[in-house]
RNA sequence: GCCCAUAUAGCUCAGUCGGUAGAGCACUCCCUUGGUAAGGGAGAGGUCACUGGUUCGAAUCCAGUUAUGGGCACCA
């Protein structure tokens, strides 16, 4: 006789096992109509699921947060049903809900085309209109295997085959279509609604393994309401509008070309932005007690063998064979070089620890061709890399200081929303448990000091030590993993670094790896997208463009430019024989943060007419006022 | 690396059935000195990504290569 406790604390007593449908109906007819599923003691179940024992039950409706996943999962099923109806020769595999949508992987000789996608989507809408009842069935495992194999669904059979013997498997039937699925599902296809859209077709490996055959994946998005669907599609458009590959061309920042895939040709504007970032990081880390070094671009194979890179990452390294037969490798990381500086530098004892070594090190990694993506994934990039050599006791304080510095640099750059991921000891590792305890504890204290929430990734640490990863959320809600703090017990020892401790004996230092922006190339891309090209003045590759309205103002324009330059402001001058609106349009498109329009009036009065990017407002200021205003904004690193 | 798609002027893109290329913007010159997102005119600019094949003839059809795009896998 189940006693059902509802979320508001009220209790309903039933005198027989009761289904979610019945509970919802018992509460009210409106709810019965809106009900999509139930949550029983925290687990989502089908609405038709029967409850025999006392339980806490919540009715899930369209508005519930948990409804999203159900909806999307159902959308995947409806997609599969549509595909099977239209292309019966296709085999179905798996189709889960994912962030923002769903996908389904199919095995079919012929590739799906964009036209197929339209047909499929139309059929999906028909299936929703049919409002097919979705029914859960429990089958005997072997019977299910036989069933799918007879039907030609080898993939499904294989999935069930990997389910332990004797276990019951659940199938869901909707109309003529039946699919293996853990569930839960909506009560009928009509409940899905029409706020979905198929987005793209792509390849995906069977079971995510690149040794397996390639399937065809159809991606879609699904939402509770048309309004939310629109909002999401709008976000996608917005992302496209902000695409750094597009803006990078419009702003004349950089280009790529075939002869050097994955390597950036920085144009003067891009180089300026790049160097402003470096300048800022340099300043901030000098305050924090780092020293800057520079280590060789190529080093002999033997060093990479000693560091372990040769064994683990050889495939990702560029190498160069010289006339004398030596094999050199371009550095994929800076750490081995920094250990050399530790070994050959001034540090001989614990008295001069910690040693904080930083380098804007350019590294080369032979990334798989399919991974390359604008500035976001390249083969040659610059890291704001640093390594802190310290004693075991110093790990905590150093890690804490790193977190502070990293977060503060993110704030400088306009990122307030930051998350941390904490990855602790993996099964395969070096170092004693004692040391791991200490290192993990140190990182935990460091996170706590930031006051930020963090997610815990158990067992995901590197073999040489635990790590923190810093994730930035940008202006349109996308996450970018940038910074990292890693404890390393391995490399200093491998490369023979040591210091004399208080006890007069030799000890191996601990090494902390740190990157803040990570790849500066990539961070540049993130910044462009975050600000949609409207970079803050202090980072912008140009500050002001001085445009004349008539040639009578040419001399004044030159004077204004000179005054700007004298105060460190980057000022271009546009004296062309074009209308002011033409010039405004052109420089606005190129994302000039400030446009100064100078005509006869300004020349006579010693003023400038100032217009900021993204605004139509014009302010007339004296030259000094304008210079002071903008210079203060640059020095103060003001973000919009 | 894998699947699918794409590659034509600096940029964005047309180019039918195979008959050796076109537009808009940008660029150069001329006219216009115009007050805040395109004033007018003229001109120059192309090994149709590359290599090979089919064909009397290839931007167009076929194959391979390279790069790019969307994913997958990878990201030490």
XYZ file of C-alpha atoms (C1' of nucleotides) in Angstrom:
716
model
C 0.000 0.000 0.000
C 2.283 2.813 -1.207
C 2.446 6.085 0.633
C 3.515 8.726 -1.871
C 5.219 11.855 -0.574
C 5.122 14.798 -2.951
C 7.742 17.555 -3.171
C 5.560 19.945 -1.119
C 5.630 17.410 1.706
C 2.027 16.292 1.303
C 1.356 12.579 1.449
C -1.065 10.496 -0.570
C -2.008 7.020 0.399
C -2.925 4.491 -2.286
C -4.409 1.118 -1.584
C -2.751 -0.592 -4.526
C 0.442 -0.178 -6.553
C 0.070 3.027 -8.457
C 1.441 4.454 -11.697
C 2.768 7.945 -12.261
C -0.190 8.598 -14.525
C -2.575 7.766 -11.713
C -0.724 9.879 -9.176
C -0.784 12.860 -11.522
C -4.504 12.337 -12.195
C -5.106 12.061 -8.484
C -3.536 15.468 -7.963
C -5.389 17.178 -10.767
C -6.490 16.822 -14.355
C -4.326 19.711 -15.498
C -1.254 18.050 -14.110
C -2.289 14.737 -15.627
C -2.246 16.368 -19.023
C 1.066 18.124 -18.442
C 2.833 15.187 -16.851
C 5.749 13.782 -18.845
C 7.474 11.501 -16.378
C 7.968 10.970 -12.691
C 10.886 11.171 -10.400
C 10.888 8.407 -7.806
C 13.304 8.911 -4.923
C 15.424 11.022 -7.213
C 15.385 8.686 -10.236
C 13.551 9.586 -13.421
C 11.017 6.979 -14.529
C 8.307 6.575 -17.115
C 4.988 8.094 -16.251
C 3.431 4.657 -16.700
C 5.914 3.148 -14.261
C 4.218 1.459 -11.314
C 5.225 2.227 -7.759
C 4.661 -0.505 -5.234
C 6.409 0.869 -2.205
C 6.424 4.116 -0.250
C 8.353 6.734 -2.162
C 9.064 10.389 -2.699
C 7.570 11.249 -6.059
C 7.742 14.360 -8.191
C 5.743 14.815 -11.373
C 7.941 16.029 -14.190
C 6.309 18.491 -16.573
C 7.601 20.459 -19.530
C 8.744 23.200 -17.215
C 10.864 20.900 -15.045
C 14.578 21.073 -15.524
C 14.724 17.304 -15.944
C 12.223 17.446 -18.787
C 14.866 18.750 -21.157
C 16.811 15.550 -21.218
C 13.664 13.482 -21.705
C 12.550 15.690 -24.528
C 15.874 15.478 -26.277
C 16.175 11.785 -25.797
C 12.728 11.366 -27.314
C 13.682 13.619 -30.183
C 16.558 11.214 -30.865
C 14.120 8.305 -30.932
C 11.726 10.100 -33.224
C 14.688 10.909 -35.457
C 15.612 7.240 -35.603
C 12.021 6.261 -36.334
C 11.865 8.796 -39.157
C 15.135 7.576 -40.637
C 14.026 3.935 -40.510
C 10.785 4.815 -42.238
C 12.485 6.763 -44.989
C 15.626 4.684 -45.356
C 14.822 1.175 -44.143
C 18.255 -0.140 -45.139
C 19.812 1.998 -42.411
C 20.950 0.430 -39.169
C 20.421 2.345 -35.965
C 23.012 2.455 -33.202
C 22.805 4.922 -30.335
C 21.191 8.298 -29.847
C 21.503 10.162 -26.569
C 20.506 13.601 -25.366
C 23.423 15.998 -25.195
C 23.971 19.572 -24.107
C 21.547 21.727 -26.120
C 20.184 18.834 -28.134
C 20.603 15.284 -29.242
C 22.121 13.096 -31.896
C 21.662 9.665 -33.352
C 24.341 7.559 -35.026
C 23.367 5.546 -38.068
C 25.121 2.965 -40.191
C 24.301 3.372 -43.855
C 26.329 2.957 -47.030
C 25.108 6.113 -48.671
C 25.880 9.407 -46.975
C 22.970 11.516 -45.794
C 22.638 14.794 -47.654
C 21.280 18.129 -46.470
C 18.164 17.358 -48.532
C 17.762 14.075 -46.649
C 17.924 16.099 -43.455
C 14.947 18.179 -44.547
C 12.946 15.101 -45.443
C 13.788 13.482 -42.142
C 12.797 16.539 -40.171
C 9.474 16.738 -41.999
C 8.841 13.074 -41.217
C 9.723 13.686 -37.570
C 7.018 16.327 -37.388
C 4.561 13.847 -38.853
C 5.492 11.306 -36.198
C 4.859 13.924 -33.533
C 1.457 14.562 -35.101
C 0.687 10.839 -35.045
C 1.145 11.036 -31.303
C 2.236 7.431 -31.031
C 2.043 5.956 -27.559
C 5.456 5.072 -26.195
C 5.437 1.767 -24.338
C 8.157 0.155 -22.323
C 8.637 -3.575 -22.760
C 10.983 -5.829 -20.880
C 12.596 -8.565 -22.871
C 14.805 -11.492 -22.194
C 18.341 -10.546 -23.138
C 18.973 -13.392 -25.570
C 15.577 -13.060 -27.123
C 16.294 -9.378 -27.712
C 19.604 -10.187 -29.359
C 17.890 -12.658 -31.649
C 15.173 -10.155 -32.418
C 17.545 -7.383 -33.484
C 19.852 -9.748 -35.338
C 16.906 -11.115 -37.356
C 15.928 -7.571 -38.102
C 19.411 -6.823 -39.439
C 20.273 -4.489 -36.581
C 23.753 -5.792 -35.846
C 24.782 -2.799 -33.771
C 21.828 -3.065 -31.437
C 22.491 -6.776 -31.056
C 26.102 -5.998 -30.217
C 25.065 -3.505 -27.559
C 22.754 -5.996 -25.899
C 25.458 -8.605 -26.189
C 27.615 -6.463 -23.915
C 24.874 -6.440 -21.269
C 25.553 -9.090 -18.608
C 23.908 -12.493 -19.108
C 20.475 -13.001 -17.640
C 19.713 -9.351 -17.222
C 16.402 -8.051 -18.426
C 16.646 -5.473 -21.205
C 14.087 -2.791 -21.845
C 12.770 -1.878 -25.257
C 10.582 1.049 -26.125
C 7.907 0.765 -28.750
C 6.345 3.726 -30.527
C 4.128 2.989 -33.513
C 5.858 0.384 -35.671
C 9.234 1.269 -34.347
C 10.997 -0.378 -31.455
C 14.349 0.465 -29.949
C 16.577 -0.786 -27.227
C 16.682 1.864 -24.560
C 17.176 2.264 -20.877
C 14.544 5.021 -20.790
C 12.706 6.756 -19.380
C 10.619 8.254 -22.132
C 7.670 10.538 -22.651
C 4.237 8.900 -22.703
C 3.770 9.611 -26.417
C 5.524 11.188 -29.386
C 3.085 14.093 -29.389
C 4.515 15.281 -26.075
C 7.788 16.059 -27.813
C 6.302 19.121 -29.445
C 7.754 20.816 -32.494
C 10.465 22.971 -31.012
C 13.290 20.994 -32.560
C 15.522 21.254 -35.574
C 18.065 19.017 -37.239
C 21.349 20.841 -37.537
C 24.091 18.870 -39.203
C 25.446 15.580 -40.379
C 28.884 14.349 -39.502
C 30.960 11.263 -39.037
C 31.438 9.529 -35.717
C 33.213 6.332 -34.781
C 31.209 3.374 -33.569
C 31.574 3.365 -29.789
C 33.828 6.425 -30.002
C 36.826 4.340 -30.958
C 38.905 5.445 -33.936
C 39.746 1.795 -34.734
C 36.080 1.169 -35.443
C 34.055 1.971 -38.517
C 32.688 5.425 -39.115
C 28.966 5.974 -38.662
C 26.852 8.894 -39.752
C 25.731 11.130 -36.954
C 22.777 13.460 -37.263
C 22.744 16.307 -34.765
C 19.671 18.197 -33.710
C 18.498 20.560 -31.043
C 15.255 20.362 -29.077
C 13.577 22.623 -26.537
C 10.372 22.776 -24.508
C 9.131 25.794 -26.420
C 9.482 27.506 -29.770
C 10.790 30.551 -27.959
C 13.673 28.673 -26.401
C 14.491 27.059 -29.732
C 14.643 30.499 -31.341
C 16.856 31.784 -28.563
C 19.246 28.893 -29.058
C 19.364 29.327 -32.829
C 20.012 32.980 -32.227
C 22.915 32.085 -29.976
C 24.357 29.946 -32.765
C 24.065 32.861 -35.148
C 25.697 35.094 -32.607
C 28.578 32.653 -32.288
C 28.945 32.760 -36.050
C 28.894 36.527 -36.048
C 31.673 36.556 -33.473
C 33.751 33.883 -35.178
C 37.361 34.981 -34.801
C 38.205 33.547 -38.191
C 35.818 36.017 -39.803
C 36.599 38.943 -37.512
C 40.318 38.236 -37.784
C 40.105 38.948 -41.508
C 37.853 41.989 -41.122
C 40.156 43.429 -38.487
C 43.231 42.494 -40.506
C 44.830 40.683 -37.591
C 46.336 37.563 -39.147
C 46.057 34.941 -41.816
C 46.871 31.303 -42.450
C 48.130 29.742 -45.625
C 48.600 26.294 -47.062
C 52.364 26.175 -46.773
C 52.214 26.242 -42.993
C 48.993 24.687 -41.787
C 48.235 25.525 -38.187
C 50.753 28.364 -37.947
C 49.700 31.980 -37.706
C 50.946 34.822 -39.904
C 50.373 37.725 -37.525
C 49.721 41.004 -39.293
C 50.744 44.239 -37.562
C 47.364 44.592 -35.838
C 47.287 41.061 -34.539
C 50.869 41.254 -33.398
C 50.026 44.353 -31.426
C 47.159 42.638 -29.626
C 49.368 39.625 -29.032
C 52.160 41.747 -27.619
C 49.809 43.748 -25.414
C 48.712 40.509 -23.794
C 52.304 39.455 -23.263
C 53.195 42.845 -21.888
C 50.376 42.617 -19.398
C 51.215 39.092 -18.269
C 54.868 40.019 -17.959
C 54.010 42.926 -15.727
C 51.672 40.910 -13.549
C 54.010 37.978 -13.067
C 57.000 40.178 -12.332
C 54.976 41.659 -9.481
C 54.342 38.101 -8.352
C 58.042 37.279 -8.155
C 58.634 35.436 -11.380
C 61.790 35.724 -13.444
C 61.632 35.429 -17.199
C 63.875 33.196 -19.286
C 64.192 32.025 -22.839
C 65.133 28.498 -23.831
C 66.133 26.969 -27.178
C 63.619 26.170 -29.850
C 65.313 22.928 -30.788
C 67.182 20.528 -28.563
C 68.892 17.212 -29.097
C 66.856 14.057 -29.046
C 68.748 12.814 -25.978
C 67.202 15.518 -23.815
C 63.703 14.508 -24.907
C 64.548 10.906 -24.210
C 65.634 11.859 -20.712
C 62.496 13.907 -20.077
C 60.261 11.088 -21.287
C 58.734 13.088 -24.126
C 60.456 11.003 -26.765
C 58.713 7.908 -25.562
C 55.309 9.410 -24.886
C 54.893 12.177 -27.476
C 57.272 11.473 -30.293
C 54.386 11.330 -32.768
C 53.395 14.866 -31.957
C 56.860 16.358 -32.237
C 58.469 18.093 -35.181
C 62.034 16.974 -35.695
C 64.952 18.158 -37.739
C 67.874 16.074 -38.910
C 71.061 18.074 -39.459
C 74.003 17.433 -41.811
C 76.067 15.916 -39.029
C 73.421 13.284 -38.455
C 72.085 14.644 -35.170
C 68.383 14.591 -34.580
C 66.860 17.632 -32.977
C 63.285 18.179 -31.908
C 61.356 21.426 -31.789
C 60.150 21.848 -28.263
C 56.531 20.818 -27.699
C 56.801 22.024 -24.099
C 59.017 24.344 -22.141
C 59.462 22.329 -18.970
C 62.615 20.379 -19.862
C 64.346 23.629 -20.790
C 63.341 25.208 -17.514
C 64.762 22.285 -15.572
C 68.063 22.916 -17.370
C 67.984 26.487 -16.118
C 67.280 25.299 -12.621
C 70.201 22.910 -12.814
C 72.642 25.415 -14.241
C 71.374 28.534 -12.513
C 72.072 30.102 -9.169
C 69.882 27.887 -7.039
C 72.007 25.529 -5.009
C 70.061 25.258 -1.762
C 66.645 25.515 -0.202
C 67.509 29.072 0.792
C 66.777 30.351 -2.692
C 63.605 28.394 -3.232
C 61.057 28.819 -4.562
C 62.417 29.675 -7.981
C 59.698 30.914 -10.313
C 60.710 30.693 -13.957
C 58.466 32.076 -16.667
C 58.781 32.025 -20.426
C 56.672 33.114 -23.326
C 57.762 29.941 -24.976
C 56.851 29.165 -28.529
C 56.123 25.491 -28.857
C 55.401 23.311 -31.864
C 53.156 20.298 -31.752
C 52.235 18.182 -34.700
C 48.489 18.194 -34.118
C 46.300 15.879 -36.185
C 45.232 17.696 -39.328
C 41.557 17.313 -38.496
C 42.026 19.065 -35.161
C 43.224 22.382 -36.582
C 40.766 25.222 -36.123
C 41.617 28.879 -36.652
C 43.547 30.266 -33.706
C 41.868 27.845 -31.352
C 43.910 24.823 -32.294
C 47.224 25.392 -34.016
C 50.552 23.645 -34.444
C 52.781 26.506 -33.386
C 51.846 28.618 -30.415
C 53.141 30.661 -27.543
C 52.432 29.719 -23.968
C 52.543 31.993 -20.970
C 54.306 29.150 -19.297
C 55.950 29.061 -15.893
C 57.509 26.519 -13.588
C 57.971 26.971 -9.909
C 60.635 24.865 -8.253
C 60.025 24.507 -4.558
C 60.163 22.253 -1.527
C 57.307 19.960 -0.518
C 56.401 22.422 2.225
C 56.061 25.275 -0.228
C 53.563 23.622 -2.538
C 50.517 24.993 -0.755
C 51.577 28.596 -0.650
C 52.831 28.534 -4.238
C 49.717 26.892 -5.606
C 47.542 29.366 -3.741
C 49.508 32.305 -5.113
C 49.173 30.871 -8.616
C 45.409 30.649 -8.320
C 45.228 34.245 -7.142
C 47.377 35.450 -9.995
C 45.469 33.479 -12.611
C 42.056 34.683 -11.493
C 43.242 38.227 -11.245
C 44.625 38.124 -14.784
C 41.288 36.774 -16.041
C 39.485 39.664 -14.399
C 41.911 42.059 -16.064
C 40.926 40.563 -19.401
C 37.206 40.861 -18.801
C 36.368 37.338 -17.633
C 34.511 37.209 -14.343
C 32.876 33.810 -14.607
C 35.539 31.199 -13.942
C 35.279 27.568 -12.899
C 37.941 25.218 -11.658
C 38.338 21.528 -12.289
C 40.370 19.456 -9.891
C 41.881 16.216 -11.177
C 43.449 13.933 -8.609
C 45.603 10.797 -8.644
C 45.173 8.366 -11.518
C 45.615 4.623 -11.031
C 48.943 4.647 -12.860
C 51.261 7.192 -11.286
C 54.698 7.987 -9.954
C 55.492 9.145 -6.417
C 54.478 7.853 -3.010
C 50.937 8.120 -1.671
C 52.351 10.302 1.041
C 53.497 12.899 -1.468
C 50.237 12.652 -3.426
C 48.300 13.286 -0.229
C 50.346 16.383 0.323
C 50.023 17.629 -3.246
C 46.277 17.085 -3.473
C 45.796 18.717 -0.124
C 47.840 21.694 -1.334
C 45.677 22.106 -4.410
C 42.509 21.787 -2.385
C 43.653 24.546 -0.073
C 44.548 26.624 -3.110
C 41.064 26.197 -4.558
C 39.444 26.987 -1.245
C 41.404 30.215 -1.086
C 39.772 31.317 -4.328
C 36.289 30.800 -2.923
C 35.192 29.396 -6.277
C 33.117 26.329 -6.864
C 35.003 23.475 -8.446
C 34.266 20.168 -10.030
C 36.164 17.113 -8.982
C 37.514 14.740 -11.655
C 38.676 11.749 -9.714
C 41.528 9.809 -11.279
C 41.987 12.318 -14.095
C 45.283 13.767 -12.935
C 48.528 13.393 -14.874
C 50.730 10.440 -14.024
C 53.238 12.870 -12.514
C 50.878 14.803 -10.280
C 47.413 16.269 -9.641
C 46.214 19.306 -11.524
C 43.800 22.196 -11.571
C 42.228 23.435 -14.749
C 40.672 26.860 -15.158
C 37.640 27.287 -17.366
C 36.414 30.688 -18.546
C 32.834 31.356 -19.530
C 32.552 33.891 -22.342
C 29.964 36.525 -23.130
C 27.653 34.071 -24.880
C 28.018 31.293 -22.353
C 30.661 29.116 -23.931
C 33.391 27.541 -21.833
C 37.059 27.708 -22.630
C 39.677 25.817 -20.699
C 42.703 28.022 -20.440
C 44.823 27.989 -17.324
C 46.333 25.075 -15.508
C 48.274 24.419 -12.334
C 49.971 21.048 -12.123
C 52.107 19.496 -9.460
C 54.968 17.423 -10.820
C 57.017 14.944 -8.770
C 58.507 13.336 -11.788
C 60.351 15.555 -14.199
C 62.872 17.206 -11.835
C 63.999 13.787 -10.777
C 64.127 12.400 -14.293
C 66.297 15.283 -15.379
C 68.449 15.212 -12.281
C 67.515 18.494 -10.614
C 68.398 18.824 -6.947
C 69.101 21.282 -4.181
C 70.767 21.111 -0.779
C 68.226 21.031 2.012
C 68.433 22.321 5.583
C 69.775 18.944 6.559
C 72.701 19.316 4.184
C 71.501 16.468 2.015
C 70.475 16.585 -1.647
C 66.767 16.751 -2.350
C 64.704 16.743 -5.503
C 62.575 19.862 -5.851
C 58.885 19.677 -6.621
C 57.907 21.467 -9.795
C 54.636 23.272 -10.362
C 53.616 23.860 -13.967
C 51.519 26.907 -14.619
C 49.834 28.492 -17.607
C 47.293 31.298 -17.359
C 46.122 32.165 -20.825
C 47.475 28.848 -22.053
C 48.083 29.401 -25.733
C 48.246 33.117 -26.386
C 47.187 32.537 -29.983
C 44.088 30.747 -28.776
C 43.416 33.281 -26.052
C 43.532 36.000 -28.680
C 40.804 34.139 -30.539
C 38.761 33.763 -27.355
C 39.094 37.480 -26.645
C 37.947 38.395 -30.143
C 34.861 36.220 -29.771
C 34.158 37.273 -26.193
C 34.189 40.946 -27.132
C 32.795 40.351 -30.630
C 35.774 42.296 -31.950
C 35.054 45.282 -29.677
C 38.287 44.909 -27.764
C 38.895 47.094 -24.743
C 41.127 50.030 -25.539
C 44.109 48.728 -23.564
C 44.212 45.549 -25.664
C 43.058 46.944 -28.953
C 45.490 46.894 -31.866
C 44.479 50.450 -32.594
C 43.120 53.191 -30.417
C 41.851 55.948 -32.617
C 41.493 56.710 -36.301
C 41.581 60.387 -37.086
C 39.352 61.162 -40.052
C 39.193 64.473 -41.822
C 35.896 65.781 -43.120
C 37.495 68.211 -45.518
C 41.109 68.680 -46.505
C 41.028 71.974 -44.623
C 41.489 69.913 -41.471
C 44.547 67.980 -42.653
C 47.058 69.973 -40.644
C 44.942 69.766 -37.523
C 44.645 66.016 -38.004
C 48.434 65.714 -38.102
C 48.709 67.735 -34.924
C 46.106 65.582 -33.199
C 47.928 62.454 -34.271
C 51.209 63.778 -32.893
C 49.584 64.609 -29.552
C 48.063 61.150 -29.344
C 51.331 59.463 -30.128
C 53.160 61.572 -27.593
C 50.915 60.044 -24.934
C 51.335 56.501 -26.170
C 48.039 56.325 -27.997
C 47.933 54.481 -31.289
C 46.480 56.917 -33.772
C 46.027 56.363 -37.472
C 45.159 59.162 -39.791
C 42.767 59.068 -42.729
C 43.116 62.085 -44.992
C 41.553 60.449 -48.034
C 39.253 62.367 -50.250
C 36.181 60.480 -49.071
C 33.012 61.475 -47.283
C 32.994 61.241 -43.532
C 30.207 58.674 -43.533
C 32.263 56.493 -45.825
C 35.235 56.701 -43.500
C 33.089 56.047 -40.446
C 31.620 52.968 -42.054
C 34.958 51.584 -43.104
C 36.730 52.094 -39.778
C 33.724 50.876 -37.827
C 33.774 47.684 -39.828
C 37.445 47.298 -39.014
C 36.515 47.726 -35.317
C 38.411 50.927 -34.647
C 37.446 51.675 -31.012
C 37.481 55.444 -31.483
C 36.863 57.565 -34.552
C 37.749 61.229 -34.432
C 36.086 63.345 -37.086
C 37.825 66.634 -37.822
C 36.300 69.372 -39.949
C 36.705 73.099 -40.223
C 34.982 73.666 -36.883
C 37.327 71.365 -34.976
C 40.362 72.800 -36.705
C 39.299 76.330 -35.769
C 38.389 75.480 -32.178
C 41.210 73.032 -31.431
C 38.703 70.278 -30.704
C 37.906 66.757 -31.869
C 34.549 65.098 -32.470
C 34.734 61.655 -30.918
C 32.672 58.596 -31.728
C 33.049 55.274 -29.902
C 32.662 51.910 -31.582
C 29.136 50.600 -31.199
C 27.660 54.004 -30.465
C 26.310 56.756 -32.672
C 26.879 59.410 -30.069
C 29.307 62.186 -30.930
C 31.177 64.097 -28.276
C 33.097 67.248 -28.972
C 36.145 67.531 -26.717
C 39.243 69.627 -26.637
C 42.324 67.779 -27.786
C 43.672 67.603 -24.231
C 40.415 66.253 -22.864
C 40.334 63.554 -25.499
C 43.930 62.524 -24.924
C 43.478 62.455 -21.145
C 40.293 60.465 -21.376
C 41.671 57.790 -23.662
C 45.097 57.611 -22.056
C 43.443 57.083 -18.681
C 41.355 54.291 -20.139
C 44.430 52.559 -21.522
C 46.461 52.925 -18.338
C 43.530 51.891 -16.173
C 42.886 48.852 -18.389
C 39.218 49.661 -18.453
C 36.997 46.936 -19.853
C 33.601 47.664 -21.385
C 44.295 10.485 -38.637
C 38.721 9.152 -39.969
C 33.653 10.563 -42.354
C 31.132 14.212 -45.220
C 31.378 18.789 -47.784
C 34.026 22.814 -50.067
C 38.193 25.251 -53.058
C 36.694 30.598 -59.254
C 39.949 38.218 -58.601
C 42.454 40.849 -52.121
C 37.115 39.703 -49.875
C 31.925 37.646 -50.658
C 30.016 34.885 -54.391
C 27.626 33.782 -59.888
C 29.177 30.653 -63.883
C 23.237 26.517 -67.598
C 24.185 20.945 -71.449
C 32.062 20.498 -71.409
C 33.294 25.503 -76.212
C 39.724 28.762 -72.497
C 35.638 33.472 -67.125
C 31.576 37.307 -64.470
C 29.205 40.586 -60.358
C 29.453 43.485 -55.823
C 32.951 45.323 -52.401
C 38.251 46.424 -51.927
C 42.410 48.510 -55.158
C 44.439 52.611 -58.957
C 43.211 57.190 -61.520
C 39.727 61.330 -62.460
C 35.572 64.411 -60.752
C 33.463 65.689 -56.100
C 35.681 69.138 -50.044
C 31.115 66.292 -48.625
C 29.492 66.727 -40.830
C 29.186 60.626 -38.666
C 27.907 53.114 -41.452
C 28.715 53.075 -49.048
C 28.853 60.457 -53.740
C 29.900 59.705 -59.219
C 32.934 57.973 -63.374
C 36.895 55.229 -65.576
C 40.633 51.434 -65.094
C 43.576 47.476 -63.606
C 43.236 42.720 -61.563
C 42.206 35.431 -62.601
C 47.814 29.156 -64.032
C 39.376 28.713 -62.069
C 43.918 25.146 -55.175
C 47.667 21.569 -57.234
C 48.909 16.987 -60.235
C 47.307 13.540 -63.594
C 43.384 11.392 -66.691
C 38.931 11.304 -70.202
C 37.854 14.516 -74.523
C 38.866 17.768 -80.816
C 38.175 20.872 -76.503
C 37.861 20.813 -69.071
C 36.609 26.058 -64.147
C 32.878 22.324 -65.571
C 33.553 15.053 -65.956
C 36.996 11.236 -63.300
C 41.210 10.037 -59.902
C 44.897 11.551 -56.548
C 47.180 15.470 -53.491
C 46.903 19.839 -50.431
C 44.168 23.203 -47.607
C 39.666 24.807 -45.394
C 34.728 23.877 -43.014
C 31.268 20.595 -39.797
C 31.864 16.541 -36.676
C 34.564 12.029 -34.669
C 39.128 10.596 -32.597
C 43.281 13.312 -30.400
C 44.728 17.568 -27.103
C 50.840 15.083 -23.363
